[in-house]
Coordinates of C-alpha atoms in Angstrom, one line a residue:
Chain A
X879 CA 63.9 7.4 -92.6
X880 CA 60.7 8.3 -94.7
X881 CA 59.8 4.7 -95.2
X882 CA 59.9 3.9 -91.6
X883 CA 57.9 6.5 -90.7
X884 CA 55.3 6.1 -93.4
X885 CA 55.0 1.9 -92.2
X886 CA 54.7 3.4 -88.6
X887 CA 52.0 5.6 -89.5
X888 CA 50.4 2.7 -91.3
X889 CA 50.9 0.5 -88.4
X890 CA 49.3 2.8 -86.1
X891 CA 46.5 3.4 -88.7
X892 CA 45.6 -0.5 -88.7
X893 CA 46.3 -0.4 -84.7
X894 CA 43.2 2.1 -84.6
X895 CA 40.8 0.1 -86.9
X896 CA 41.4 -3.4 -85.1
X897 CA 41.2 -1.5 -81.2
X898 CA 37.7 -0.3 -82.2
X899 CA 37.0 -4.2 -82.5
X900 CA 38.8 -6.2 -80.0
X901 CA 36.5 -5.8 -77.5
X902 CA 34.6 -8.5 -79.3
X903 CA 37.5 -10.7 -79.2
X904 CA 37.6 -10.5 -75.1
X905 CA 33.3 -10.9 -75.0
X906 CA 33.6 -13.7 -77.0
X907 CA 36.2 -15.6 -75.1
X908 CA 35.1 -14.3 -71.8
X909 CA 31.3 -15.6 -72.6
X910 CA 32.8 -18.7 -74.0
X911 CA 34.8 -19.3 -70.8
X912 CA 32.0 -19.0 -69.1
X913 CA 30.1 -21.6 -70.5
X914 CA 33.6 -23.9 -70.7
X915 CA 33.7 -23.3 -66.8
X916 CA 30.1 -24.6 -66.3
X917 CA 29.9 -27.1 -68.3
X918 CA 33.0 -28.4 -67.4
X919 CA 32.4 -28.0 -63.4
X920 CA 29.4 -29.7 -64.4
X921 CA 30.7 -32.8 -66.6
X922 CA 34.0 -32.9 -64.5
X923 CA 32.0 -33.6 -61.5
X924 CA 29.6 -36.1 -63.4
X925 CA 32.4 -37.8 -64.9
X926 CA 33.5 -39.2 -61.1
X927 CA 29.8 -39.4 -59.9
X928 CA 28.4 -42.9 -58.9
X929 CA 25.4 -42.9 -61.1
X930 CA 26.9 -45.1 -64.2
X931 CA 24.9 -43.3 -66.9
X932 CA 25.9 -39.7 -65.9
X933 CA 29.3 -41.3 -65.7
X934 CA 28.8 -42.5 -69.6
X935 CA 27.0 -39.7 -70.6
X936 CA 30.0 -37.2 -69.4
X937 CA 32.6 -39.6 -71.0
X938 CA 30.7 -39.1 -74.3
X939 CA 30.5 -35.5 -74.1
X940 CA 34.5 -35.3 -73.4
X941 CA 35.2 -37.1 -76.3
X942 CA 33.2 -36.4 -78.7
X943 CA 33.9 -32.8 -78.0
X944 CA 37.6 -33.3 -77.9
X945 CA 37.5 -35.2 -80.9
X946 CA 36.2 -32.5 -83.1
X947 CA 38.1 -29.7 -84.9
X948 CA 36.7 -26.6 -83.4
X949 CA 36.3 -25.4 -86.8
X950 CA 33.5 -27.7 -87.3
X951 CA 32.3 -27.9 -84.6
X952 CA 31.5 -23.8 -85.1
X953 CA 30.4 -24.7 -88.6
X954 CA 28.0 -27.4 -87.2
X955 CA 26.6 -25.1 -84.5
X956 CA 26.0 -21.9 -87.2
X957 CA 25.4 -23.5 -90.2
X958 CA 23.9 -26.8 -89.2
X959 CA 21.9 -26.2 -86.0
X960 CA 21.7 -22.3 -86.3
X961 CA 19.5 -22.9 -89.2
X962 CA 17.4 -25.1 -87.6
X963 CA 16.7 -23.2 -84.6
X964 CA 17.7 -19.9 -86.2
X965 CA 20.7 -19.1 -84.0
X966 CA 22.8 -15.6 -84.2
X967 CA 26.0 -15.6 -85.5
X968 CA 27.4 -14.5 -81.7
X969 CA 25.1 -17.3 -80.2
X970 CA 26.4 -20.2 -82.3
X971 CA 30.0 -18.4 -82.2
X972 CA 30.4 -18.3 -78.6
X973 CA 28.4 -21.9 -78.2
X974 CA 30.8 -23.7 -80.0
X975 CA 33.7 -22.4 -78.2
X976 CA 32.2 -22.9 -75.0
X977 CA 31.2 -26.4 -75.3
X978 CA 34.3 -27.5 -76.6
X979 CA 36.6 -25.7 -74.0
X980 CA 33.9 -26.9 -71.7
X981 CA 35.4 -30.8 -72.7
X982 CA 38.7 -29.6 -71.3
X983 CA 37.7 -27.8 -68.5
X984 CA 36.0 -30.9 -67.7
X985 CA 39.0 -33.2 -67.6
X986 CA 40.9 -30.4 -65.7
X987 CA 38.4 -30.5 -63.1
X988 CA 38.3 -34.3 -62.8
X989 CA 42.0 -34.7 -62.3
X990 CA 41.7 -31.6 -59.8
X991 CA 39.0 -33.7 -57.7
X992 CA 40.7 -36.6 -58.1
X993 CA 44.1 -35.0 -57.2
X994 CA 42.3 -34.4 -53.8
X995 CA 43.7 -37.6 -51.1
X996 CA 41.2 -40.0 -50.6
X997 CA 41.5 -39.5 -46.7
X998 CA 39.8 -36.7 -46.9
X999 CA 36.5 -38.2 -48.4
X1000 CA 36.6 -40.6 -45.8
X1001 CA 36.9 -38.4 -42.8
X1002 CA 34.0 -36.5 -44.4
X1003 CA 32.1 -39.3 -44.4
X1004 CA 33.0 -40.5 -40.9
X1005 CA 31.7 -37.3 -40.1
X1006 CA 28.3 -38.2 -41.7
X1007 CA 28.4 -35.9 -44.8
X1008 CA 27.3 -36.9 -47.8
X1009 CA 28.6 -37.1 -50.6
X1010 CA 27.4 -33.6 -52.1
X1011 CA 28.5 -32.4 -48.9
X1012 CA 31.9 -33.6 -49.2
X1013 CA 32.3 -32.5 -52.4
X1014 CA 30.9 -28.5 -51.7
X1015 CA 32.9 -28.4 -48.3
X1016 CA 35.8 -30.3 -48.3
X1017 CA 36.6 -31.8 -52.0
X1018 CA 36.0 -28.7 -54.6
X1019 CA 37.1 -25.9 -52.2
X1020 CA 40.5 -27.8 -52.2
X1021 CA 40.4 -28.5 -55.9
X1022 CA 39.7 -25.2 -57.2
X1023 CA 43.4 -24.3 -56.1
X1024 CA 45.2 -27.0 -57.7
X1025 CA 43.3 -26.0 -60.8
X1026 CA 43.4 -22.4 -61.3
X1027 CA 46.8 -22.3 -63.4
X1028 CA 45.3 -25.0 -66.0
X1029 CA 42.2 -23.7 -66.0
X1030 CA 43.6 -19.8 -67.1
X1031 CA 46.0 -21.7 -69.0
X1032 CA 42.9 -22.9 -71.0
X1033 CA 41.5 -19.3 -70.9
X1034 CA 44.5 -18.2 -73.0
X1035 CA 43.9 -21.1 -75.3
X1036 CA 40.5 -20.0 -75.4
X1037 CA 41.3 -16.6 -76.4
X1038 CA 43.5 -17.5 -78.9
X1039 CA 40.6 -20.3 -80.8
X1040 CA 37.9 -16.9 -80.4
X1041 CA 39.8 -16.1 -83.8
X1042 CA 38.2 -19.3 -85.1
X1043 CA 34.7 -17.9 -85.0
X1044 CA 35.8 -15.6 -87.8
X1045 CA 35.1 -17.3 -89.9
X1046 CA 30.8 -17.3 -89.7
X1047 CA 30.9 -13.6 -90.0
X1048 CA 31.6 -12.4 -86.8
X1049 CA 33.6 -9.0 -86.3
X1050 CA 36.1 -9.4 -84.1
X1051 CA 40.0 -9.0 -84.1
X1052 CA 40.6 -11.4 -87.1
X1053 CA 37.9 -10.9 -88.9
X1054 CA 38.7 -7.2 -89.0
X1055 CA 42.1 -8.0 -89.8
X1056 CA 40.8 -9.3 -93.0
X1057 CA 38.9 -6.9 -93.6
X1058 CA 42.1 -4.5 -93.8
X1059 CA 44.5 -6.5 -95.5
X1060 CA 41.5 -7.3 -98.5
X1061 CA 40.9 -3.3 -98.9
X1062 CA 44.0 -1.9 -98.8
X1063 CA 46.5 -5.0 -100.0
X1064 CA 48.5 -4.3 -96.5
X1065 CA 49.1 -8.3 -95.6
X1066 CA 52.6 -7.9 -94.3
X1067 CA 51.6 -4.7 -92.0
X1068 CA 47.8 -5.3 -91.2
X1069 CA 48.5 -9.3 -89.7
X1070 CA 52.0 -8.6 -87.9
X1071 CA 49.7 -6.3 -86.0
X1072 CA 46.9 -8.5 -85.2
X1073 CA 49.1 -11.1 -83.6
X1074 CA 50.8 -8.4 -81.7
X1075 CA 47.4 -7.1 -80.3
X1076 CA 46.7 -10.6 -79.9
X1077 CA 50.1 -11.5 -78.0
X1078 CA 49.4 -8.1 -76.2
X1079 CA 46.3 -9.8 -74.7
X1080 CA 47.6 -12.8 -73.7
X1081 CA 50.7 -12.2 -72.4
X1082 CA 48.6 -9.5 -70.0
X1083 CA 46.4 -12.9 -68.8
X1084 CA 49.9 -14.7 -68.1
X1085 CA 50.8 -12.0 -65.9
X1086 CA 48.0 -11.9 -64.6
X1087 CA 47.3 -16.0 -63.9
X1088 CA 51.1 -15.8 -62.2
X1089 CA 49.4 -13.5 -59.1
X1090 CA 46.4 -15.3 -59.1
X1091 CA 48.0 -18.7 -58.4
X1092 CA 50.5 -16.9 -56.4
X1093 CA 47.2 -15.3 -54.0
X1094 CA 45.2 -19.2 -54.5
X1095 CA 48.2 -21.2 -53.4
X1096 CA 49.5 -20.2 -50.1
X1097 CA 46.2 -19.3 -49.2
X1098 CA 44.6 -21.6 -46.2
X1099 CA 47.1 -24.2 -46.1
X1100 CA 48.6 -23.0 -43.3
X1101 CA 52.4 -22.6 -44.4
X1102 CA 51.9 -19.0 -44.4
X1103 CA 51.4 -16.9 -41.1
X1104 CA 48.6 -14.2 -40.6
Chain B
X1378 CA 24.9 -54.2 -26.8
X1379 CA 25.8 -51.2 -28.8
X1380 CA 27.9 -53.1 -31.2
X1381 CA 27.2 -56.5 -32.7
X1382 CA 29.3 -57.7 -35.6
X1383 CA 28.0 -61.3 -36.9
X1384 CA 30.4 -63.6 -38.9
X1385 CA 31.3 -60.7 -41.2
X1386 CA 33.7 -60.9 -44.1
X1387 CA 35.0 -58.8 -46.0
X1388 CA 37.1 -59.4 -49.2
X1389 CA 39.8 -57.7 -51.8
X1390 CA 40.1 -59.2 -54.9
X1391 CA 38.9 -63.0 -53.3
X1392 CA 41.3 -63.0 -50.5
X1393 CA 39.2 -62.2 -47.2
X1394 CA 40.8 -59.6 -45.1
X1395 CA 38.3 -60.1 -42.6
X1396 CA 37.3 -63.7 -42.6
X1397 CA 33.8 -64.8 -40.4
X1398 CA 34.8 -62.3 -37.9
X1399 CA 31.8 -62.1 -34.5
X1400 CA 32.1 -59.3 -32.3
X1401 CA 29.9 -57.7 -29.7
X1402 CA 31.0 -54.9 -27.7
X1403 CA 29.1 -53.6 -25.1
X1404 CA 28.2 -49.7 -23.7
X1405 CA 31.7 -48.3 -22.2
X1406 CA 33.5 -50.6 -23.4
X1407 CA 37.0 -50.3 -24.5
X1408 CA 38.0 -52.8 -26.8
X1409 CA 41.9 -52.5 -28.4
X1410 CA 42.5 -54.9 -31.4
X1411 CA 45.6 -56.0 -31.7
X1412 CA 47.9 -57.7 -34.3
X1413 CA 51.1 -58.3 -37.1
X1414 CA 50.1 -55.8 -40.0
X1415 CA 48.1 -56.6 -42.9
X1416 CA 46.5 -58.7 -40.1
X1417 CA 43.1 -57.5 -41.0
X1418 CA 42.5 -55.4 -37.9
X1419 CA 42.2 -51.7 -39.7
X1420 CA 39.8 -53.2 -42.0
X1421 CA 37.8 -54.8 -39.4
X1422 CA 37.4 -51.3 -38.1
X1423 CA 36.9 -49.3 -41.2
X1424 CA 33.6 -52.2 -41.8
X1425 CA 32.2 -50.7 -39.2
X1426 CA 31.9 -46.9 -40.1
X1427 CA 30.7 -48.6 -44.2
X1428 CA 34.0 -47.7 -45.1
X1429 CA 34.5 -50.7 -46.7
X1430 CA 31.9 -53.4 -48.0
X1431 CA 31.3 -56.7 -46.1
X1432 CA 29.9 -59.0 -48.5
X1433 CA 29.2 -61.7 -45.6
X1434 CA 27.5 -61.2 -41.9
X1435 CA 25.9 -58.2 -40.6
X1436 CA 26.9 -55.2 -38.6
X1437 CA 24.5 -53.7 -36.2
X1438 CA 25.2 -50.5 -34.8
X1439 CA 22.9 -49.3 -31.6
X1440 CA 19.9 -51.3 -33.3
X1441 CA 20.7 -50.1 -36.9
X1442 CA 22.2 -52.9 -39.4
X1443 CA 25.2 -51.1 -41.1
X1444 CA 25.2 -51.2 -45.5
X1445 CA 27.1 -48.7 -47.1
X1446 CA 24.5 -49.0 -49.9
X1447 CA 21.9 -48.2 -47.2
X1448 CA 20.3 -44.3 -47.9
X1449 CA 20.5 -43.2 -44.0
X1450 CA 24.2 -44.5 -43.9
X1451 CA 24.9 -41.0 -43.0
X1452 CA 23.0 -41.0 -40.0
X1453 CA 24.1 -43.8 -38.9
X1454 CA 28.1 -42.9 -39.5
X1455 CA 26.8 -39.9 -37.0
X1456 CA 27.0 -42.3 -34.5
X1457 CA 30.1 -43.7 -34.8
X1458 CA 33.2 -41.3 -35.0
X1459 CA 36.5 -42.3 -35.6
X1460 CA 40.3 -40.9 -35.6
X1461 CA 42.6 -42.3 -38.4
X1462 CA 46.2 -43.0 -38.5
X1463 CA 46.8 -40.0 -41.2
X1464 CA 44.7 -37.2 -38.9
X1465 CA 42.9 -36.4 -42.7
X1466 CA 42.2 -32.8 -41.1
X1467 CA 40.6 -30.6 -43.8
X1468 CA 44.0 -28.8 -44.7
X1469 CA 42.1 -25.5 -46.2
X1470 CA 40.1 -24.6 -42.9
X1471 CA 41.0 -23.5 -39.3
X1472 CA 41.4 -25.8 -36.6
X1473 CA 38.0 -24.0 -35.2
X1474 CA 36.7 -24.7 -38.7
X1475 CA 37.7 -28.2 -39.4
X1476 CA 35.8 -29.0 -35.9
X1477 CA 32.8 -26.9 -36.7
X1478 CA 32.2 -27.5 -40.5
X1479 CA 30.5 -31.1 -40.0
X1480 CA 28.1 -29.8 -36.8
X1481 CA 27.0 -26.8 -38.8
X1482 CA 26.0 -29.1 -42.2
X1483 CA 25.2 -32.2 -40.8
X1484 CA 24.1 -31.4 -37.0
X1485 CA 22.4 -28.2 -38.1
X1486 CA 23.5 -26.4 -35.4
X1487 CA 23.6 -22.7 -35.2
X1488 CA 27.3 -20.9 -35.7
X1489 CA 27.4 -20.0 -32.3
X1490 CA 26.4 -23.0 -30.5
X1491 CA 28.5 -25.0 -32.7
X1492 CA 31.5 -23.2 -32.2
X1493 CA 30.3 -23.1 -28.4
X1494 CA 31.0 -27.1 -28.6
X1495 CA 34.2 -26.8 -30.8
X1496 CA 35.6 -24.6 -28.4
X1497 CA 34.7 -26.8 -25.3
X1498 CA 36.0 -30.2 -27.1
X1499 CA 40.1 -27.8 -28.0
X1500 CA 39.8 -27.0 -24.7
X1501 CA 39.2 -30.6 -23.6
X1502 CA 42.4 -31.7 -25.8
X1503 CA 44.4 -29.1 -24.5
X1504 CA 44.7 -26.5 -28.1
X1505 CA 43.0 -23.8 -26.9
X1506 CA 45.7 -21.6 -28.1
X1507 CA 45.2 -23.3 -31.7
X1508 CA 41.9 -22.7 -32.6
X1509 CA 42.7 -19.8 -35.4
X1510 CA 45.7 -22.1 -36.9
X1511 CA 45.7 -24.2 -40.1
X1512 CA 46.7 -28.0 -39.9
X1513 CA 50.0 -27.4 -41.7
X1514 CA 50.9 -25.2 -38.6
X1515 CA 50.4 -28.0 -36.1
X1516 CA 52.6 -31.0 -35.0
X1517 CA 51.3 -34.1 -35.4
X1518 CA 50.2 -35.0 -31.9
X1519 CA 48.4 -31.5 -32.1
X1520 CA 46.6 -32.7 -35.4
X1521 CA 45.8 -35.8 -34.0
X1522 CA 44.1 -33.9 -31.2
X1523 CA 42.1 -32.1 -33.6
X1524 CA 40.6 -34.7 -35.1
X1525 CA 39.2 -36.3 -32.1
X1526 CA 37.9 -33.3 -31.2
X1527 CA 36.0 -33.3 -34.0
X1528 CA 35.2 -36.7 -34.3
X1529 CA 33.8 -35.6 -30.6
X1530 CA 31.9 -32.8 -31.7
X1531 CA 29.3 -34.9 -33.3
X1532 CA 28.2 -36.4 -30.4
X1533 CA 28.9 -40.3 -31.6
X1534 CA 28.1 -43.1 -29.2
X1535 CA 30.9 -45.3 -29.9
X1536 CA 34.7 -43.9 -31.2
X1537 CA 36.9 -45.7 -33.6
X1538 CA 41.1 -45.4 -33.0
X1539 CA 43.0 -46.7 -36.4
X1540 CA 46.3 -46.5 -35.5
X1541 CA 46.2 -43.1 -34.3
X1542 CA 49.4 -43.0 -32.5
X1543 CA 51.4 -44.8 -36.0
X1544 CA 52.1 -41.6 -38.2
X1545 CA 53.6 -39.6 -34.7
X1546 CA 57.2 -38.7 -33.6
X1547 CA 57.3 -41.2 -30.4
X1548 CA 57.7 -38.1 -28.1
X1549 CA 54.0 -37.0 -29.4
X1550 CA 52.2 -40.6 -28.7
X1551 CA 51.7 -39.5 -25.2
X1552 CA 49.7 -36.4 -25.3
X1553 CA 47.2 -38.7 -28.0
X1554 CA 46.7 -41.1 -26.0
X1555 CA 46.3 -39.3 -22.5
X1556 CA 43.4 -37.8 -24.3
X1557 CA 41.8 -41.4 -25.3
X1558 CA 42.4 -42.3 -21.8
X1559 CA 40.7 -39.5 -20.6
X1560 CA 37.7 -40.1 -22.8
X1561 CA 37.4 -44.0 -21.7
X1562 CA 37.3 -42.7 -18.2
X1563 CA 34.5 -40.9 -19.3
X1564 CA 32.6 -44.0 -20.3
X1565 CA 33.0 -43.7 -24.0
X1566 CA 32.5 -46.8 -26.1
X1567 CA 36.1 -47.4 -27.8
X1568 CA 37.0 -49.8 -30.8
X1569 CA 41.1 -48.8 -30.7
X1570 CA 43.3 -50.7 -33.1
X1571 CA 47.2 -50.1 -31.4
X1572 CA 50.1 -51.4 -31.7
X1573 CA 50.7 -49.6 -27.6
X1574 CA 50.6 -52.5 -25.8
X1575 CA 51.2 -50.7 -22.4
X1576 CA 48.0 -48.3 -23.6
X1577 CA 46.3 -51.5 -24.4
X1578 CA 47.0 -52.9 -20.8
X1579 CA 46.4 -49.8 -18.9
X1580 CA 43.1 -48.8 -20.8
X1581 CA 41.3 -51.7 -22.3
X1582 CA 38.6 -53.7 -20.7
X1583 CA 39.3 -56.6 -23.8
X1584 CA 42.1 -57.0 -26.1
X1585 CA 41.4 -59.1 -29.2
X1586 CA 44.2 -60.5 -31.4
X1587 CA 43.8 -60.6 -34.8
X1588 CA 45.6 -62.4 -37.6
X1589 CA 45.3 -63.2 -40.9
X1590 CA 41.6 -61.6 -40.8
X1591 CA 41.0 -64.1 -37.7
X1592 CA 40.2 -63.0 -34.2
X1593 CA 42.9 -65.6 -33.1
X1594 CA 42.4 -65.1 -29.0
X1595 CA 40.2 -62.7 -27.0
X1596 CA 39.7 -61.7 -23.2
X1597 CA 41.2 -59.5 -20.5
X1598 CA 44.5 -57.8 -20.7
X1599 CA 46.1 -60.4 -18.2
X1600 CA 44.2 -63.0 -20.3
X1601 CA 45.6 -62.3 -23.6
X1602 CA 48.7 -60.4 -22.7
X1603 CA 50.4 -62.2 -19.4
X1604 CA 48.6 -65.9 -20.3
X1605 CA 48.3 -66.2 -24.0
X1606 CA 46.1 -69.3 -24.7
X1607 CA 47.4 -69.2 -28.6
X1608 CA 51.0 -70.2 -30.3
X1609 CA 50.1 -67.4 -32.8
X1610 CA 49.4 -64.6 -29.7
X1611 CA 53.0 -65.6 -28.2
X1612 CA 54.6 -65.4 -31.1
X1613 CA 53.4 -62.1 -31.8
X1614 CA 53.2 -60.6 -28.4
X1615 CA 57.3 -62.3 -28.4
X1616 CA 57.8 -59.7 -31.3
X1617 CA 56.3 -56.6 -30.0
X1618 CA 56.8 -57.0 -26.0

């Protein structure tokens, strides 16, 4: 009875010193999202485009970024390019992360445009849109609900790689998990509860992708009634 | 002559699906192409609108030559509407939306006035009552009614019909084609690809057969239909009649 009650106040001890940090762990991913979102908006749009060198050019950025361990890639961005243009640990951190969830992003929102029937570029260019036009009106608006659960899905996966950037220094959840289990020799105790903050979190972002495809589904295609 | 097709062809992978086809239809016309499938005749009309490639001939369009490479290929597509066999409505916006969205970015026009027009053209094809529904919520003769109301709403000068009345439950064909025969009344220039031959009769002021990416015989209704000139025409019109 005494030794469960000493490990729970241990536990709750190393709960309080990882909370204090693990808003760090949600800036990072969320500002690495953001940048996956763009850039891959932006590449998963160029990949289809007719110009053939944006086409190339996207294709290379896919898979070159694919084709890297994220590890490295952070190392390359901190240690390689952040001493060259002297970038922050956060800056490099969250660059690395974004670009390479950007690659992913970018395939998602390919397949989403190209999920889209073919019909419906045509009668948007019967109508005389252009192509731009097509895509902002008619192609993307109908995309954007096909990819929603991947592109959370990814967000998770996103979350979970944040721990990656650790390793240059940055204090977030793992890091600070570290930090514990070096000082006080609590391995056992001090990483059970970083991946249960860390299951916390993205089991919270499941629930919360299930409404959000549940609200970007049914909306506007008509099955439902008003 | 508002339409004047010159020995086009147009290929897939080597085999011509329209092969050295010559066309001119006049203002008001209404022309109904008819013919087996795979015959060519949809791709014929899809040339047309630079939805497919000719790689022989030329297309001229109300003085403009028609090249899907061609930078004011959008302008000239404003001309030309057209209805196809799958209704491709815009599934994520209103009826009222799906006819407006193309006057407000292409036309320009103001919310009000194009909405004005949209409202005027559902009327015309009988969906008043429909304007605030989604295409899932609409049968397909409704749908198809929709979209050439908003083929409409861009003002074209000459309409395209692939196969409009194909995809629909028969007791639907009807209230599709009482609209396109309203509209030729109206003096509307009409390319309609059909396998209705009694639409075709009624409404058409030429019917041209086409097969195997040839116009095989052309003329009147009673020309083509009652006295066909061609083994290939009675053999067909044997099939269908």
């Amino acid at each position: 009875m005494n030794w469960l009650v000493e490990q729970l106040g241990i536990l709750s001890k190393i709960f309080y010193f990882l909370i204090q940090v693990v808003h760090w762990t949600i800036i990072i991913s969320v500002l690495a999202y953001l940048i996956a979102l763009i850039c891959g908006l932006f590449f998963g749009v160029a990949r289809i485009t007719s110009n053939r060198f944006i086409r190339w050019l996207a294709g290379a950025y896919i898979n070159v970024l694919r084709g890297v361990p994220l590890l490295v890639l952070i190392f390359f961005f901190y240690f390689g390019l952040g001493k060259i243009i002297n970038l922050d640990r956060l800056v490099a951190g969250v660059l690395a992360v974004g670009v390479c969830y950007g690659a992913y992003m970018a395939e998602i929102f390919r397949s989403g445009i190209e999920a889209i029937d073919y019909g419906q570029h045509e009668a948007a260019m019967s109508l005389g849109m252009t192509r731009w036009q097509t895509l902002r009106h008619i192609i993307l608006p109908q995309s954007f609900r096909i990819v929603v659960p991947p592109a959370a899905n990814e967000f998770i996966a996103c979350l979970k790689d944040s721990s990656l950037v650790s390793i240059i220094g940055l204090r977030e959840l793992t890091r600070a998990g570290r930090e514990y289990a070096n000082q006080y020799f609590l391995d056992f105790q001090t990483w059970l509860m970083v991946g249960l903050i860390y299951l916390i979190l993205t089991l919270s972002l499941t629930r919360l992708v299930k409404v959000l495809e549940k609200k970007f589904a049914v909306h506007g295609y008509g099955v439902e009634k008003k | 002559m508002i339409i004047d097709v010159k020995n086009i062809v147009c290929r897939f992978d080597e085999i011509a699906a329209v092969d050295n086809v010559s066309l001119a239809v006049d203002k008001g016309e209404v022309v109904c192409i008819i013919g087996p499938s795979g015959s060519g005749k949809s791709t014929l009309l899809r040339c047309l609108n630079a939805l497919e490639d000719i790689q022989e001939g030329e297309i001229i369009i109300d003085g403009f030559r028609i090249d899907s490479r061609h930078k004011e290929i959008h302008q000239i597509r404003l001309e030309v509407g057209m209805v196809f066999q799958n209704f491709n409505l815009f599934p994520h916006l209103t009826v009222l939306k799906n006819v407006n969205l193309a006057q407000r970015v292409v036309r320009k026009r103001k919310r009000d006035e194009a909405t004005r027009i949209s409202n005027e053209l559902l009327n015309k094809v009988g969906l008043t009552d429909k304007i605030n529904a989604f295409p899932g919520q609409l049968s397909g003769g409704q749908k198809q009614r929709v979209a050439i109301a908003r083929a409409l709403a861009m003002n074209p000068k000459i309409m395209l019909f692939d196969e409009v009345t194909s995809a629909l439950d028969p007791e639907m064909i009807g209230e599709v084609l009482e609209v396109m025969k309203q509209l030729a009344k109206e003096g509307m220039t009409m390319l309609v690809v059909t396998h209705e031959i009694g639409f075709a009769r009624e409404v058409a002021n030429r019917i041209i057969l086409i097969d195997e990416g040839k116009i095989v015989e052309e003329g009147t209704p009673e020309q083509v239909l009652d006295n066909p000139q061609n083994q290939r025409t009675r053999e067909f019109l044997g099939k269908v009649l």
